[in-house]
Short mmCIF file of C-alpha atoms in Angstrom, two decimals:
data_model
loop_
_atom_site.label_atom_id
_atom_site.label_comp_id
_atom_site.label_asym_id
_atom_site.label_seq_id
_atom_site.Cartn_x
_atom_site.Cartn_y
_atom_site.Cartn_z
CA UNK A 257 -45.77 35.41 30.98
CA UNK A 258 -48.21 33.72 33.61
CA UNK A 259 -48.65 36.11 36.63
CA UNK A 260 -48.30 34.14 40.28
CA UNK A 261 -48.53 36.58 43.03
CA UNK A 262 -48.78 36.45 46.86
CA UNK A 263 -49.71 32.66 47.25
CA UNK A 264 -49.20 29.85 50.00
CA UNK A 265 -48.33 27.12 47.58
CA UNK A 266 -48.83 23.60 49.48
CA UNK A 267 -48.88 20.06 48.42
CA UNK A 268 -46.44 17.38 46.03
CA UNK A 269 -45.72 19.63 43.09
CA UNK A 270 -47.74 22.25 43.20
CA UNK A 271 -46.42 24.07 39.98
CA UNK A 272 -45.20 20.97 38.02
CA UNK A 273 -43.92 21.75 35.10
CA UNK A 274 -44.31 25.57 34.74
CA UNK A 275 -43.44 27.06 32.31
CA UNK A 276 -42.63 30.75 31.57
CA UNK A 277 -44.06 32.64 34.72
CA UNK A 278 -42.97 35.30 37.09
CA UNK A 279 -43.88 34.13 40.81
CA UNK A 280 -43.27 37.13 43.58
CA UNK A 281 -44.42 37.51 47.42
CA UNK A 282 -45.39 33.87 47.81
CA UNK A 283 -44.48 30.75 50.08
CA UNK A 284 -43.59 27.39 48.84
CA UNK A 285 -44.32 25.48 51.90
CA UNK A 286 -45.45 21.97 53.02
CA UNK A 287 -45.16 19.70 49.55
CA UNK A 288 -42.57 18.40 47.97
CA UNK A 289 -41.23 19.18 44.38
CA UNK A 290 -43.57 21.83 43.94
CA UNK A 291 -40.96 23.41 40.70
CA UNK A 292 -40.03 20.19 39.39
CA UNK A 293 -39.68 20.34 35.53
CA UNK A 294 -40.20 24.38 35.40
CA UNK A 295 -38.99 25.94 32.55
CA UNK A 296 -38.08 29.70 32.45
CA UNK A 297 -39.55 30.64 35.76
CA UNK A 298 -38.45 33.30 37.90
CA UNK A 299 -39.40 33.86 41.79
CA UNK A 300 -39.13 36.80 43.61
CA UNK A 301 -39.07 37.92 47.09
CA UNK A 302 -40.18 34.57 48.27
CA UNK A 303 -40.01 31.87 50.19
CA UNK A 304 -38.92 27.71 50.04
CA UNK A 305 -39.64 26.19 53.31
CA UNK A 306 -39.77 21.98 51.88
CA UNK A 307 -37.15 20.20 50.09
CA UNK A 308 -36.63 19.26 46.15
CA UNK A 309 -38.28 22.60 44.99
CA UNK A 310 -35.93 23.09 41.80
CA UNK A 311 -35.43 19.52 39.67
CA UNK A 312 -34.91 18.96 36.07
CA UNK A 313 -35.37 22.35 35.68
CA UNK A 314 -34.13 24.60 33.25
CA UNK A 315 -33.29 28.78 33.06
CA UNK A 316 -34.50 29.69 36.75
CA UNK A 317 -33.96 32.98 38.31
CA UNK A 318 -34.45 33.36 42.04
CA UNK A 319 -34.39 37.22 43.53
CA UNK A 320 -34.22 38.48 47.10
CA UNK A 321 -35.52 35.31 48.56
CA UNK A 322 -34.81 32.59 50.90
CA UNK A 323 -34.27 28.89 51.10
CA UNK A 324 -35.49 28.01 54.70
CA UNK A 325 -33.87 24.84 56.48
CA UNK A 326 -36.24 21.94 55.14
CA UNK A 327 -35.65 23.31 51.31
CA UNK A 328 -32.74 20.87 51.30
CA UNK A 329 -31.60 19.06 48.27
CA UNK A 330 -33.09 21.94 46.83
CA UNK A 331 -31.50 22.40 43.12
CA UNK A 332 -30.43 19.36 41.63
CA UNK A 333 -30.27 18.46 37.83
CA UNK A 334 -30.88 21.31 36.71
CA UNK A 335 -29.56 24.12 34.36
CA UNK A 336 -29.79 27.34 33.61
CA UNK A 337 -29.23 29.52 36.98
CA UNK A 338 -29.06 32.95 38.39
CA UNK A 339 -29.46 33.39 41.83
CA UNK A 340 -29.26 37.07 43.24
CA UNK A 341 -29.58 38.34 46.75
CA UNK A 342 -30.49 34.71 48.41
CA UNK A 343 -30.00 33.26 51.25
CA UNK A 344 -29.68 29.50 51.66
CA UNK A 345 -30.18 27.74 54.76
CA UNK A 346 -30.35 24.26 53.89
CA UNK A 347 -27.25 22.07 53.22
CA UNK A 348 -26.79 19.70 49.58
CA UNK A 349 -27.68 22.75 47.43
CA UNK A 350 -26.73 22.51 43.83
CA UNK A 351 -25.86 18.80 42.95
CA UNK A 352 -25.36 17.92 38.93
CA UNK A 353 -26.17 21.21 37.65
CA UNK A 354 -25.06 23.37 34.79
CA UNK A 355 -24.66 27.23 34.19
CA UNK A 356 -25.00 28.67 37.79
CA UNK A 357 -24.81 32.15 38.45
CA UNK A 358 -24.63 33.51 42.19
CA UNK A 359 -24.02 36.69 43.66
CA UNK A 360 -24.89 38.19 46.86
CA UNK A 361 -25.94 34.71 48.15
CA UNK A 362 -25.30 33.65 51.58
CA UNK A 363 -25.12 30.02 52.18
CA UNK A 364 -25.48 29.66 56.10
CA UNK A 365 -24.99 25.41 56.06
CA UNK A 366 -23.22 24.66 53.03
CA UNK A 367 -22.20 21.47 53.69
CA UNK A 368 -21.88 18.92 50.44
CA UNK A 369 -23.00 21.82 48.51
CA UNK A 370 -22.44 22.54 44.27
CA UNK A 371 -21.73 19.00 43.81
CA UNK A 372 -20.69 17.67 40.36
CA UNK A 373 -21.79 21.12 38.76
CA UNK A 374 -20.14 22.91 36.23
CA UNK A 375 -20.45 26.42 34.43
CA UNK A 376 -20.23 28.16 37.97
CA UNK A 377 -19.54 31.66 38.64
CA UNK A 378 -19.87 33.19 42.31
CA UNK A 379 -19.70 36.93 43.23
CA UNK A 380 -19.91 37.94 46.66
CA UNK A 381 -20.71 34.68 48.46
CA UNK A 382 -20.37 33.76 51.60
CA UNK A 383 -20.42 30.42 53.11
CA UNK A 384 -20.05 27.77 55.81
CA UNK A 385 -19.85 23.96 55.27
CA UNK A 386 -17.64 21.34 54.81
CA UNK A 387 -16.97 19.58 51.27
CA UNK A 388 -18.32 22.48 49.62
CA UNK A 389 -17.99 22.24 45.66
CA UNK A 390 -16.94 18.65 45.53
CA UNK A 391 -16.00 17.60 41.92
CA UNK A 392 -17.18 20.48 40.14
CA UNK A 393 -15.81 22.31 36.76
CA UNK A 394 -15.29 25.03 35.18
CA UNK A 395 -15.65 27.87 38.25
CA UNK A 396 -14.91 30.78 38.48
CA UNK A 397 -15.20 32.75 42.27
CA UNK A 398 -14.87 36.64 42.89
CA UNK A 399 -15.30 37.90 46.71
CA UNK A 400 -15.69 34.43 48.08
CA UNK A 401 -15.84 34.00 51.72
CA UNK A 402 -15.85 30.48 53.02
CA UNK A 403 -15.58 28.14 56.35
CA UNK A 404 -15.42 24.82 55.70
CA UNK A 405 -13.62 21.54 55.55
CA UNK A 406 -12.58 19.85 52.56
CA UNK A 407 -13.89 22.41 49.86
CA UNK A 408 -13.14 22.07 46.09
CA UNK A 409 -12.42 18.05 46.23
CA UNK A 410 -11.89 17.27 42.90
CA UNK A 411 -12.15 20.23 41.38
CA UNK A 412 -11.42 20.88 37.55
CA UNK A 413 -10.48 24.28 36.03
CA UNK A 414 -11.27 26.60 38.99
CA UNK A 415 -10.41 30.57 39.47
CA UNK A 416 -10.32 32.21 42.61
CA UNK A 417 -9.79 35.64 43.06
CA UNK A 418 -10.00 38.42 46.16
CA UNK A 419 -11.23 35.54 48.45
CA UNK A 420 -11.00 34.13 52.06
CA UNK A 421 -10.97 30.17 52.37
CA UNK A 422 -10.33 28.75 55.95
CA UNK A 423 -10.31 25.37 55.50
CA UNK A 424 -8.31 21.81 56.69
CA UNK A 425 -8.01 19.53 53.45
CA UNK A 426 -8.11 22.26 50.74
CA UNK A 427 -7.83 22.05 46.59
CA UNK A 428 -7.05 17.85 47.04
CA UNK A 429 -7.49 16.01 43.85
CA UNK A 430 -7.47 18.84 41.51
CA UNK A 431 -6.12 20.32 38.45
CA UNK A 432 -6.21 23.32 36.81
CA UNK A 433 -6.61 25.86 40.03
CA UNK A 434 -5.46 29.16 39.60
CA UNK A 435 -6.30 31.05 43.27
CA UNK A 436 -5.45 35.07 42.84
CA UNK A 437 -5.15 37.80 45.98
CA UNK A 438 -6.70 35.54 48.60
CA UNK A 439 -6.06 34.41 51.97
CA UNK A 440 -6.24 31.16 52.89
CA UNK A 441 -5.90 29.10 56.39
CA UNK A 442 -5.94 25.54 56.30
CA UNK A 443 -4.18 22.66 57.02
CA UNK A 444 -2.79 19.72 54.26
CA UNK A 445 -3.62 21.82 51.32
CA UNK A 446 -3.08 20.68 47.34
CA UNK A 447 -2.47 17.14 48.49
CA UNK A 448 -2.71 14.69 45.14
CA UNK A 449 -3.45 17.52 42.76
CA UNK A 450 -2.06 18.71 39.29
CA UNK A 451 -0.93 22.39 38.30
CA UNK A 452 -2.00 24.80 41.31
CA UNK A 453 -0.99 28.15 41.15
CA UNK A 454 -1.33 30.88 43.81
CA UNK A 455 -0.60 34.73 43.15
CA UNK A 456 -0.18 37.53 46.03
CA UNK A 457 -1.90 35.13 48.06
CA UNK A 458 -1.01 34.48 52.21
CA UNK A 459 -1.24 30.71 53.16
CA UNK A 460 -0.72 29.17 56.54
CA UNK A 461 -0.91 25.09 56.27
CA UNK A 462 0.40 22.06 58.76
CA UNK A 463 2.29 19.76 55.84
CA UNK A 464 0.71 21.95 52.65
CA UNK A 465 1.27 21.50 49.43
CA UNK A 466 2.63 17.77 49.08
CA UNK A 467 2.32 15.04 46.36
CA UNK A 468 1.21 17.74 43.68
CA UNK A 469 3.10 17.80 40.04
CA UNK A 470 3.05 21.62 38.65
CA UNK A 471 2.88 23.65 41.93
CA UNK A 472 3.81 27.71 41.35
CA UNK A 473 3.67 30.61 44.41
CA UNK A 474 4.01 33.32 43.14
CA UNK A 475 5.08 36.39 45.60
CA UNK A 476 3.35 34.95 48.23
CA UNK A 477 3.64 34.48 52.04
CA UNK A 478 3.56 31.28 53.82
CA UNK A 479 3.08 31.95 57.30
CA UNK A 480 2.83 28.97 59.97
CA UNK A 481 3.58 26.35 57.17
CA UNK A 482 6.23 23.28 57.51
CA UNK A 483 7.14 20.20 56.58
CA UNK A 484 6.16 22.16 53.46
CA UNK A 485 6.25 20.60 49.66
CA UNK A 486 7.07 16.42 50.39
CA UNK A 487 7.20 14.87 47.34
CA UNK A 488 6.03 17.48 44.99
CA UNK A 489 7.38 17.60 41.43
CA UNK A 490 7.67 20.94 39.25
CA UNK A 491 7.97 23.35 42.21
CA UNK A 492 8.18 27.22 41.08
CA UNK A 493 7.73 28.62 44.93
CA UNK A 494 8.64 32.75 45.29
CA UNK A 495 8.18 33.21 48.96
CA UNK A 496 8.38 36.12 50.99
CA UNK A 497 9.14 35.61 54.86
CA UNK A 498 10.18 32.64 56.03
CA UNK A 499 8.97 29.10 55.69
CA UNK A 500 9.15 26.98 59.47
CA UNK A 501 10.42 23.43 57.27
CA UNK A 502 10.48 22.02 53.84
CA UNK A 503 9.82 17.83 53.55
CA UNK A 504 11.89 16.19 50.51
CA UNK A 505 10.70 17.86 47.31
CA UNK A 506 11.14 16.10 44.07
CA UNK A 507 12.34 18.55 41.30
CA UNK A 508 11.74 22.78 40.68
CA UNK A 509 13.34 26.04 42.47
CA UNK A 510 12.16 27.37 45.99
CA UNK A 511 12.82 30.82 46.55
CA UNK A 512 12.69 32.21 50.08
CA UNK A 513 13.93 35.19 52.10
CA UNK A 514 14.34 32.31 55.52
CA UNK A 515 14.09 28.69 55.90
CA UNK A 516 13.87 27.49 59.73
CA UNK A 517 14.28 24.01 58.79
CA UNK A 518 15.40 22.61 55.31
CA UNK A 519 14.64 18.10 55.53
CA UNK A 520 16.34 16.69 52.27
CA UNK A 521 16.25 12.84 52.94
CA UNK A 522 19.02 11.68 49.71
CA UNK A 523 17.59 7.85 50.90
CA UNK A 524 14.19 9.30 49.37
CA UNK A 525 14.98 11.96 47.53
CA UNK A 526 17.88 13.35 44.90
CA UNK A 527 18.25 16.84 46.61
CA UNK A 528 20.00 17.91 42.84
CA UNK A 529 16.51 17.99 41.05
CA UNK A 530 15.42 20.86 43.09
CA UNK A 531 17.41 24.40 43.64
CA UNK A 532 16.92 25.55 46.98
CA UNK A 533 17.42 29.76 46.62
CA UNK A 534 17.72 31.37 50.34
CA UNK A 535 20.06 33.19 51.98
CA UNK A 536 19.16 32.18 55.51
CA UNK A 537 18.91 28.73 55.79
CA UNK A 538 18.55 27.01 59.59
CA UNK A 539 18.98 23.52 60.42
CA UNK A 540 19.61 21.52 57.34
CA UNK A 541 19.29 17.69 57.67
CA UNK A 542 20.27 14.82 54.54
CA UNK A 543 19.07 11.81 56.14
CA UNK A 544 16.60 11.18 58.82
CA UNK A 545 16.32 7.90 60.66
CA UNK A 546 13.02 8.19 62.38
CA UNK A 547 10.26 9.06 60.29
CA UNK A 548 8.50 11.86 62.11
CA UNK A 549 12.06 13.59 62.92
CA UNK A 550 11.12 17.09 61.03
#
Protein backbone atom coordinates (compact mmCIF):
# COMPACT_ATOMS: atom_id res chain seq x y z
CA UNK A 1 0.00 0.00 0.00
CA UNK A 2 1.45 3.48 -1.22
CA UNK A 3 2.42 5.59 1.88
CA UNK A 4 1.08 9.52 1.62
CA UNK A 5 1.89 11.32 4.72
CA UNK A 6 1.73 14.95 5.97
CA UNK A 7 1.24 16.73 2.51
CA UNK A 8 -0.47 20.06 1.22
CA UNK A 9 -2.01 18.53 -1.84
CA UNK A 10 -2.94 21.52 -4.38
CA UNK A 11 -4.04 21.69 -7.91
CA UNK A 12 -7.03 19.84 -10.44
CA UNK A 13 -6.64 16.24 -9.35
CA UNK A 14 -3.86 15.93 -7.59
CA UNK A 15 -4.17 12.09 -6.80
CA UNK A 16 -6.21 11.03 -9.92
CA UNK A 17 -6.86 7.80 -9.94
CA UNK A 18 -5.14 6.33 -6.83
CA UNK A 19 -5.20 3.42 -6.17
CA UNK A 20 -4.61 1.39 -2.96
CA UNK A 21 -2.90 3.98 -0.54
CA UNK A 22 -3.20 5.09 3.01
CA UNK A 23 -3.10 9.08 3.10
CA UNK A 24 -2.87 10.55 6.95
CA UNK A 25 -2.02 14.21 8.38
CA UNK A 26 -2.41 15.95 5.04
CA UNK A 27 -4.56 18.86 3.41
CA UNK A 28 -6.45 18.61 0.25
CA UNK A 29 -6.71 22.20 -0.50
CA UNK A 30 -6.98 24.61 -3.50
CA UNK A 31 -7.73 22.07 -6.71
CA UNK A 32 -10.45 20.49 -7.68
CA UNK A 33 -11.11 16.63 -7.95
CA UNK A 34 -7.97 15.87 -6.46
CA UNK A 35 -9.55 11.82 -5.53
CA UNK A 36 -11.42 11.46 -8.57
CA UNK A 37 -11.35 7.77 -9.78
CA UNK A 38 -9.44 6.46 -6.43
CA UNK A 39 -9.76 3.07 -5.76
CA UNK A 40 -9.29 1.58 -2.22
CA UNK A 41 -7.90 4.64 -0.59
CA UNK A 42 -8.19 5.52 2.87
CA UNK A 43 -7.47 9.13 4.54
CA UNK A 44 -6.86 9.81 7.88
CA UNK A 45 -6.84 12.65 10.19
CA UNK A 46 -7.08 15.05 7.35
CA UNK A 47 -8.34 17.66 5.75
CA UNK A 48 -10.80 18.63 2.35
CA UNK A 49 -10.96 22.29 2.02
CA UNK A 50 -12.17 22.36 -2.25
CA UNK A 51 -15.07 20.72 -3.73
CA UNK A 52 -15.53 17.28 -5.87
CA UNK A 53 -12.72 15.48 -3.85
CA UNK A 54 -14.45 11.89 -3.92
CA UNK A 55 -15.98 10.96 -7.71
CA UNK A 56 -16.33 7.71 -9.40
CA UNK A 57 -14.68 6.36 -6.70
CA UNK A 58 -14.83 3.12 -5.26
CA UNK A 59 -14.15 1.43 -1.40
CA UNK A 60 -13.03 4.80 0.42
CA UNK A 61 -12.53 5.06 4.06
CA UNK A 62 -12.28 8.49 5.64
CA UNK A 63 -11.13 8.61 9.62
CA UNK A 64 -11.16 11.46 12.11
CA UNK A 65 -11.19 14.10 9.48
CA UNK A 66 -13.01 16.98 8.17
CA UNK A 67 -14.82 18.25 5.15
CA UNK A 68 -14.33 22.12 5.36
CA UNK A 69 -17.10 24.44 3.71
CA UNK A 70 -15.78 24.63 -0.04
CA UNK A 71 -15.50 20.53 -0.10
CA UNK A 72 -19.06 20.70 -1.39
CA UNK A 73 -20.49 18.24 -3.78
CA UNK A 74 -17.96 16.30 -2.22
CA UNK A 75 -18.95 12.39 -2.74
CA UNK A 76 -20.87 11.77 -5.66
CA UNK A 77 -20.99 8.52 -7.82
CA UNK A 78 -19.33 6.70 -5.91
CA UNK A 79 -19.37 3.34 -3.93
CA UNK A 80 -17.96 1.66 -1.44
CA UNK A 81 -18.02 3.96 1.89
CA UNK A 82 -17.12 4.12 5.49
CA UNK A 83 -16.90 7.23 7.05
CA UNK A 84 -15.93 7.31 10.88
CA UNK A 85 -15.51 10.21 13.21
CA UNK A 86 -16.08 13.10 10.36
CA UNK A 87 -17.30 16.08 10.30
CA UNK A 88 -18.94 17.61 7.24
CA UNK A 89 -19.38 21.14 6.70
CA UNK A 90 -20.35 21.50 3.26
CA UNK A 91 -23.94 20.93 1.99
CA UNK A 92 -24.87 18.24 -1.32
CA UNK A 93 -22.78 15.46 0.30
CA UNK A 94 -23.42 12.01 -0.98
CA UNK A 95 -25.45 12.21 -4.33
CA UNK A 96 -25.86 8.68 -6.45
CA UNK A 97 -23.83 6.61 -4.27
CA UNK A 98 -23.86 3.04 -3.11
CA UNK A 99 -22.84 1.16 0.18
CA UNK A 100 -22.35 4.09 2.69
CA UNK A 101 -21.37 3.53 6.05
CA UNK A 102 -21.40 6.52 8.71
CA UNK A 103 -20.99 6.71 12.23
CA UNK A 104 -19.95 9.37 14.49
CA UNK A 105 -20.31 11.90 11.60
CA UNK A 106 -21.58 15.28 12.14
CA UNK A 107 -23.07 16.96 9.22
CA UNK A 108 -23.21 20.77 10.26
CA UNK A 109 -25.15 22.00 6.66
CA UNK A 110 -26.78 19.08 5.38
CA UNK A 111 -28.91 20.50 3.11
CA UNK A 112 -29.80 18.25 -0.25
CA UNK A 113 -27.57 15.77 1.26
CA UNK A 114 -27.46 11.51 0.46
CA UNK A 115 -29.31 12.08 -2.61
CA UNK A 116 -30.43 9.10 -4.77
CA UNK A 117 -28.05 6.74 -2.65
CA UNK A 118 -28.75 3.48 -1.54
CA UNK A 119 -27.07 0.75 0.79
CA UNK A 120 -26.99 3.42 3.70
CA UNK A 121 -26.47 2.77 7.24
CA UNK A 122 -25.96 5.73 9.86
CA UNK A 123 -24.90 5.34 13.55
CA UNK A 124 -24.66 8.22 15.65
CA UNK A 125 -25.22 11.10 13.22
CA UNK A 126 -26.15 14.22 13.68
CA UNK A 127 -27.40 16.71 11.30
CA UNK A 128 -28.90 19.97 10.08
CA UNK A 129 -30.37 20.66 6.58
CA UNK A 130 -33.31 20.61 4.75
CA UNK A 131 -34.23 17.78 2.07
CA UNK A 132 -31.81 15.60 3.62
CA UNK A 133 -31.84 11.95 2.02
CA UNK A 134 -34.06 12.76 -0.88
CA UNK A 135 -34.97 9.58 -2.88
CA UNK A 136 -32.71 7.25 -1.35
CA UNK A 137 -33.04 3.25 -0.60
CA UNK A 138 -32.43 0.81 1.35
CA UNK A 139 -31.38 2.80 4.89
CA UNK A 140 -31.08 1.92 7.76
CA UNK A 141 -30.46 4.85 10.82
CA UNK A 142 -29.47 4.10 14.57
CA UNK A 143 -28.98 7.31 16.99
CA UNK A 144 -29.95 9.77 14.33
CA UNK A 145 -30.30 13.30 15.27
CA UNK A 146 -31.63 15.64 12.65
CA UNK A 147 -33.00 19.41 11.91
CA UNK A 148 -34.25 19.84 8.80
CA UNK A 149 -37.06 20.39 6.38
CA UNK A 150 -38.34 17.95 4.07
CA UNK A 151 -35.98 14.92 4.94
CA UNK A 152 -36.46 11.38 3.45
CA UNK A 153 -38.54 12.66 0.18
CA UNK A 154 -39.01 9.73 -1.60
CA UNK A 155 -37.60 7.42 0.36
CA UNK A 156 -37.71 3.52 -0.28
CA UNK A 157 -37.26 0.82 2.42
CA UNK A 158 -35.98 2.98 5.34
CA UNK A 159 -35.44 1.96 9.26
CA UNK A 160 -35.24 4.31 11.90
CA UNK A 161 -34.58 3.51 15.25
CA UNK A 162 -33.70 5.53 18.79
CA UNK A 163 -33.76 8.82 16.75
CA UNK A 164 -34.79 12.56 16.92
CA UNK A 165 -36.23 14.12 13.57
CA UNK A 166 -37.65 17.74 13.84
CA UNK A 167 -38.81 18.41 10.70
CA UNK A 168 -42.01 20.24 8.60
CA UNK A 169 -42.80 17.91 5.47
CA UNK A 170 -41.51 14.56 6.83
CA UNK A 171 -41.47 10.74 5.17
CA UNK A 172 -43.70 12.34 1.87
CA UNK A 173 -43.64 10.09 -1.07
CA UNK A 174 -42.46 7.01 0.55
CA UNK A 175 -42.93 3.42 1.11
CA UNK A 176 -41.65 0.97 3.11
CA UNK A 177 -40.68 3.20 6.43
CA UNK A 178 -40.56 1.50 9.52
CA UNK A 179 -39.46 4.45 12.30
CA UNK A 180 -38.81 2.58 15.93
CA UNK A 181 -38.42 4.53 19.60
CA UNK A 182 -38.00 8.01 18.13
CA UNK A 183 -39.30 11.35 18.58
CA UNK A 184 -40.34 13.28 16.01
CA UNK A 185 -41.70 17.11 15.61
CA UNK A 186 -42.90 18.18 12.43
CA UNK A 187 -45.61 19.40 10.68
CA UNK A 188 -47.68 17.51 7.47
CA UNK A 189 -45.90 14.29 7.98
CA UNK A 190 -46.44 10.87 5.64
CA UNK A 191 -48.35 12.95 3.13
CA UNK A 192 -48.67 10.69 -0.35
CA UNK A 193 -46.78 7.74 1.03
CA UNK A 194 -47.36 3.86 1.20
CA UNK A 195 -47.03 1.52 4.40
CA UNK A 196 -45.46 3.76 7.33
CA UNK A 197 -45.22 2.32 10.52
CA UNK A 198 -44.20 3.96 13.81
CA UNK A 199 -43.47 1.95 17.17
CA UNK A 200 -43.15 3.63 20.83
CA UNK A 201 -42.57 6.63 18.97
CA UNK A 202 -44.01 10.49 20.21
CA UNK A 203 -45.19 12.63 17.18
CA UNK A 204 -46.52 16.13 17.24
CA UNK A 205 -47.74 17.24 13.49
CA UNK A 206 -50.24 20.24 12.14
CA UNK A 207 -52.55 17.88 9.57
CA UNK A 208 -50.02 14.57 9.85
CA UNK A 209 -50.41 11.63 8.41
CA UNK A 210 -52.94 12.21 5.40
CA UNK A 211 -53.36 10.65 1.89
CA UNK A 212 -51.14 7.54 2.94
CA UNK A 213 -52.55 3.76 2.18
CA UNK A 214 -51.04 1.26 5.02
CA UNK A 215 -50.48 3.68 7.98
CA UNK A 216 -49.87 1.63 11.60
CA UNK A 217 -49.02 3.55 15.26
CA UNK A 218 -48.27 1.44 17.27
CA UNK A 219 -48.42 2.49 21.20
CA UNK A 220 -47.54 5.74 20.42
CA UNK A 221 -48.32 9.35 21.51
CA UNK A 222 -49.53 12.04 19.33
CA UNK A 223 -49.16 15.14 21.09
CA UNK A 224 -50.22 18.62 19.38
CA UNK A 225 -51.58 16.72 16.25
CA UNK A 226 -55.15 17.47 14.46
CA UNK A 227 -56.98 17.41 11.66
CA UNK A 228 -55.11 14.11 11.94
CA UNK A 229 -55.39 11.08 9.16
CA UNK A 230 -57.67 12.92 6.00
CA UNK A 231 -58.06 10.59 3.53
CA UNK A 232 -55.84 7.82 4.61
CA UNK A 233 -56.74 4.21 3.78
CA UNK A 234 -55.65 1.06 5.99
CA UNK A 235 -55.36 2.96 9.31
CA UNK A 236 -54.10 0.63 12.35
CA UNK A 237 -53.54 3.82 14.89
CA UNK A 238 -52.98 2.63 18.93
CA UNK A 239 -52.72 5.97 20.57
CA UNK A 240 -52.09 6.86 23.95
CA UNK A 241 -53.32 10.44 25.17
CA UNK A 242 -55.43 12.26 23.30
CA UNK A 243 -55.50 13.34 19.70
CA UNK A 244 -56.75 17.48 19.29
CA UNK A 245 -58.98 16.32 15.72
CA UNK A 246 -59.22 13.59 13.21
CA UNK A 247 -60.03 14.81 9.22
CA UNK A 248 -62.26 12.10 7.25
CA UNK A 249 -60.28 8.86 7.17
CA UNK A 250 -61.01 6.34 4.55
CA UNK A 251 -61.02 2.75 6.02
CA UNK A 252 -58.93 0.94 9.34
CA UNK A 253 -59.45 1.21 13.34
CA UNK A 254 -58.20 4.27 15.49
CA UNK A 255 -57.67 3.53 18.92
CA UNK A 256 -57.39 6.38 21.43
CA UNK A 257 -57.69 7.02 25.16
CA UNK A 258 -59.38 11.02 24.03
CA UNK A 259 -60.44 12.59 20.91
CA UNK A 260 -61.00 16.56 21.22
CA UNK A 261 -62.52 16.72 17.93
CA UNK A 262 -63.73 13.73 15.72
CA UNK A 263 -64.62 15.54 11.62
CA UNK A 264 -66.40 12.63 9.66
CA UNK A 265 -67.72 14.51 6.49
CA UNK A 266 -70.42 11.31 5.07
CA UNK A 267 -70.52 13.95 1.72
CA UNK A 268 -66.70 12.78 1.44
CA UNK A 269 -66.34 10.06 3.31
CA UNK A 270 -68.33 6.58 4.41
CA UNK A 271 -67.62 6.96 8.23
CA UNK A 272 -68.53 2.76 8.27
CA UNK A 273 -65.08 1.82 6.65
CA UNK A 274 -63.25 3.01 9.62
CA UNK A 275 -63.93 1.96 13.53
CA UNK A 276 -63.37 4.77 15.64
CA UNK A 277 -62.33 2.98 19.36
CA UNK A 278 -62.39 5.83 22.26
CA UNK A 279 -64.09 6.26 25.16
CA UNK A 280 -63.93 10.04 25.32
CA UNK A 281 -64.92 11.46 22.32
CA UNK A 282 -65.52 15.59 22.12
CA UNK A 283 -67.22 17.40 19.48
CA UNK A 284 -68.23 15.06 16.76
CA UNK A 285 -69.29 16.67 13.42
CA UNK A 286 -70.92 14.50 10.00
CA UNK A 287 -71.00 17.19 7.60
CA UNK A 288 -69.16 20.40 7.33
CA UNK A 289 -70.21 23.21 5.04
CA UNK A 290 -67.18 25.40 4.98
CA UNK A 291 -64.11 23.77 4.15
CA UNK A 292 -61.66 24.91 6.78
CA UNK A 293 -64.45 24.36 9.65
CA UNK A 294 -62.18 21.69 11.75
Amino acid sequence: MKKISEKKLTGERALFQISDAEVTNSIFDDGESPLKHSDSIKVISSSFRYKYPLWYSNNVEVKDSIFFELGKSGIWYTNGIKFKNVQIDAPKEFRRCKDIELEDVIFTNAAETLWSCSGIKLKNVQAKGDYFAMNSTDMKCENFNLSGNYFFDGGKNLEIRNSRLISKDAFWNCEDVTVYDSLIIGEYIGWNSKNLRFVNCTIESNQGFCYIDGLKLENCTLINTDLAFEYCTNIDADIHGKILSIKNPLSGKIKADEIIELQLDKTKIDPSKTQIICSKIGKTSYEVTDKNEI
